[in-house]
Coordinates of C-alpha atoms in Angstrom, one line a residue:
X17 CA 69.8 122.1 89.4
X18 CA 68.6 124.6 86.6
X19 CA 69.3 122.9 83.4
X20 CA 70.0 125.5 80.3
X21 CA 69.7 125.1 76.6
X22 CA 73.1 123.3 76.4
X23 CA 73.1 121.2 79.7
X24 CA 69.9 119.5 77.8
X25 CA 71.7 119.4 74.2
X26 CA 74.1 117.5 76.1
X27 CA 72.1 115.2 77.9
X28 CA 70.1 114.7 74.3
X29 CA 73.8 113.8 72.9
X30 CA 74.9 111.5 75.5
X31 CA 71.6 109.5 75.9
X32 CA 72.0 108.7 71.9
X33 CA 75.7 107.5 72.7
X34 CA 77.8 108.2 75.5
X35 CA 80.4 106.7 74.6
X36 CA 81.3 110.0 72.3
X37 CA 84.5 112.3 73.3
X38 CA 84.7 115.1 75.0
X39 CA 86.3 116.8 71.5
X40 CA 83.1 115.1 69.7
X41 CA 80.7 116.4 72.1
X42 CA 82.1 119.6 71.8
X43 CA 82.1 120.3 68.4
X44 CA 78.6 119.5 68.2
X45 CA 78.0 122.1 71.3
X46 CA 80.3 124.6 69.7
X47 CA 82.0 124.9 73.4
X48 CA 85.9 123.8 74.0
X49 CA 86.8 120.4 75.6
X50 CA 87.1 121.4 78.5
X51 CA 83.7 123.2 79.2
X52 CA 82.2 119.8 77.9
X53 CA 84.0 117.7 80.5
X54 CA 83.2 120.6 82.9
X55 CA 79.6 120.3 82.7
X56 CA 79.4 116.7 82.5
X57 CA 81.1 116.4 85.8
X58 CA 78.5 119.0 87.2
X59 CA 75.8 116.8 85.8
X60 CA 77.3 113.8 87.3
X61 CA 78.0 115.3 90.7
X62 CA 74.1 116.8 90.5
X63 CA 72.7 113.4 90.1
X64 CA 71.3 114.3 86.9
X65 CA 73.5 111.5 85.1
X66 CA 72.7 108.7 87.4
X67 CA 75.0 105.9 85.6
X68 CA 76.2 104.6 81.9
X69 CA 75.1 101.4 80.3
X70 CA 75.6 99.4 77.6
X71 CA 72.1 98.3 75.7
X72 CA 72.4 94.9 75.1
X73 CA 70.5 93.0 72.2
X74 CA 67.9 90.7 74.0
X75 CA 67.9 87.9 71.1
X76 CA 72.2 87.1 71.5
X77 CA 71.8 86.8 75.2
X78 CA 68.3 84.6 74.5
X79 CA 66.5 86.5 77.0
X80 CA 63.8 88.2 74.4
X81 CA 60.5 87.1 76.0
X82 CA 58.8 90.2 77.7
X83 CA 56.6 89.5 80.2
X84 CA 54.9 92.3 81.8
X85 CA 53.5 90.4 85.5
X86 CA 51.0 92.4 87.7
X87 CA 51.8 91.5 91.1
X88 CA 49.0 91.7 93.8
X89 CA 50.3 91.4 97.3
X90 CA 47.9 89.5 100.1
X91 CA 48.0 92.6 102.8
X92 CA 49.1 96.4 101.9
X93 CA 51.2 97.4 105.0
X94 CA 54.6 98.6 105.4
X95 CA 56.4 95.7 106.0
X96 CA 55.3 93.4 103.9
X97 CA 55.7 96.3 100.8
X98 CA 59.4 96.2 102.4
X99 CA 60.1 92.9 102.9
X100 CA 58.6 92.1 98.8
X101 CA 60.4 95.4 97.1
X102 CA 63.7 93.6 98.9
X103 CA 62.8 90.3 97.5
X104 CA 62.0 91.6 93.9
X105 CA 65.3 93.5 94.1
X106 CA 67.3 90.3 93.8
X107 CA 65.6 88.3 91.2
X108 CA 67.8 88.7 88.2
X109 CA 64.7 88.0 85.6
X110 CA 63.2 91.4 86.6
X111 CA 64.2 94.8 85.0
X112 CA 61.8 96.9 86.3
X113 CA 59.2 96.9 89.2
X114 CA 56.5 99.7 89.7
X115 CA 54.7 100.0 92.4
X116 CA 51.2 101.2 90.5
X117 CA 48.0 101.9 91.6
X118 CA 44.5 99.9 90.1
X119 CA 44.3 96.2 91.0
X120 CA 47.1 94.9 91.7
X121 CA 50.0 96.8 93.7
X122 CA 53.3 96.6 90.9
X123 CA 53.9 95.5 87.6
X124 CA 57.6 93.7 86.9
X125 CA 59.2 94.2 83.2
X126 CA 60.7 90.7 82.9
X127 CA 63.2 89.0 80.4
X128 CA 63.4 85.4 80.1
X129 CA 64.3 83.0 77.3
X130 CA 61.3 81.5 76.9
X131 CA 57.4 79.9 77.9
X132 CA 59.2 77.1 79.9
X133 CA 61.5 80.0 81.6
X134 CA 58.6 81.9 82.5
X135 CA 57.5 78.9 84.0
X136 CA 59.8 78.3 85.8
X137 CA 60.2 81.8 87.1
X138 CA 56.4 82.3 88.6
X139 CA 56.4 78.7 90.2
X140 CA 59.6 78.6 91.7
X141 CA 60.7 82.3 92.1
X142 CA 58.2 85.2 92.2
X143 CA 55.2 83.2 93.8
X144 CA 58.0 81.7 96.3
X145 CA 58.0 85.4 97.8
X146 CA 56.5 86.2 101.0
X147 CA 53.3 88.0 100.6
X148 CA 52.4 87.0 96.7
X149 CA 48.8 87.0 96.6
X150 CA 48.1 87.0 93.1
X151 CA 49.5 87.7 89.4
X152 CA 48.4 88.3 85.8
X153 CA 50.9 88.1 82.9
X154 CA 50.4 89.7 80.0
X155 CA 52.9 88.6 77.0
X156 CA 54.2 91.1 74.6
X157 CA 53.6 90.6 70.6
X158 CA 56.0 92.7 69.4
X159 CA 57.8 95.8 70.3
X160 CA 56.9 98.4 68.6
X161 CA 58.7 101.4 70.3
X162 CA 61.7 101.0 72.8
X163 CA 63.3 104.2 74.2
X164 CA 65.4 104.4 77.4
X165 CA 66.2 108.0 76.2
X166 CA 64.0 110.7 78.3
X167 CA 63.2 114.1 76.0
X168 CA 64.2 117.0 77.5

């Protein structure tokens, strides 16, 4: 799909908040109602709007220790990539996994509430995965920039 000037003003507007109207949206498009809700449906149905979240503040849900975790697996072959990107999938801790080139074979983006909850997720969760060779955490400082919005 061909995005145009608008289609990507759009996107800008609902990646800042979609929870706006349609009649919001489209005043700040200068396009009616309807060609708003029009075009978000054909966004939707194109898969470029995949889903809509609410961003949750990490400190009231005590989960604001980041812990980026490099993940090295003990052989590279298909199944065993399968069988620990299945695994990953399910533990809750982890927001993110990338499967990343360099020395070891992912890095996970994972919340927890604390040292003692990290803990307790490397010994009893991720190294309990078949396949784990090895891992290297490194534990953020601060954040200093935090955008799930993509520029268009």
């Amino acid at each position: 799909m061909k995005l145009d000037k608008i289609d990507k003003k759009l996107l800008g507007l609902l990646q800042t908040d979609s929870k706006q109207t349609t009649k919001q949206l489209s005043l700040q498009l200068g396009l009616s109602v309807t060609a708003v809700y029009e075009r978000i449906k054909k966004l939707e149905k194109e898969k470029v709007i995949t889903q809509y979240v609410a961003v949750v503040d990490k400190d009231k849900i005590e989960k604001s220790f980041l812990v980026f975790c490099h993940v090295q697996l003990e052989k590279h072959n298909r199944d065993h990539i399968a069988i620990f990107e299945k695994e990953v999938n399910r533990l809750e801790e982890v927001t993110e996994c990338f499967h990343v080139s360099g020395d070891y074979d992912y890095i996970l983006k994972v919340y927890v509430k604390d040292m003692d909850a990290y803990r307790d997720f490397i010994v009893n969760k991720l190294t309990a995965l078949k396949y784990v060779g090895n891992t290297r955490s490194v534990f953020t400082i601060g954040e200093v920039k935090n955008s799930i919005a993509i520029a268009l």
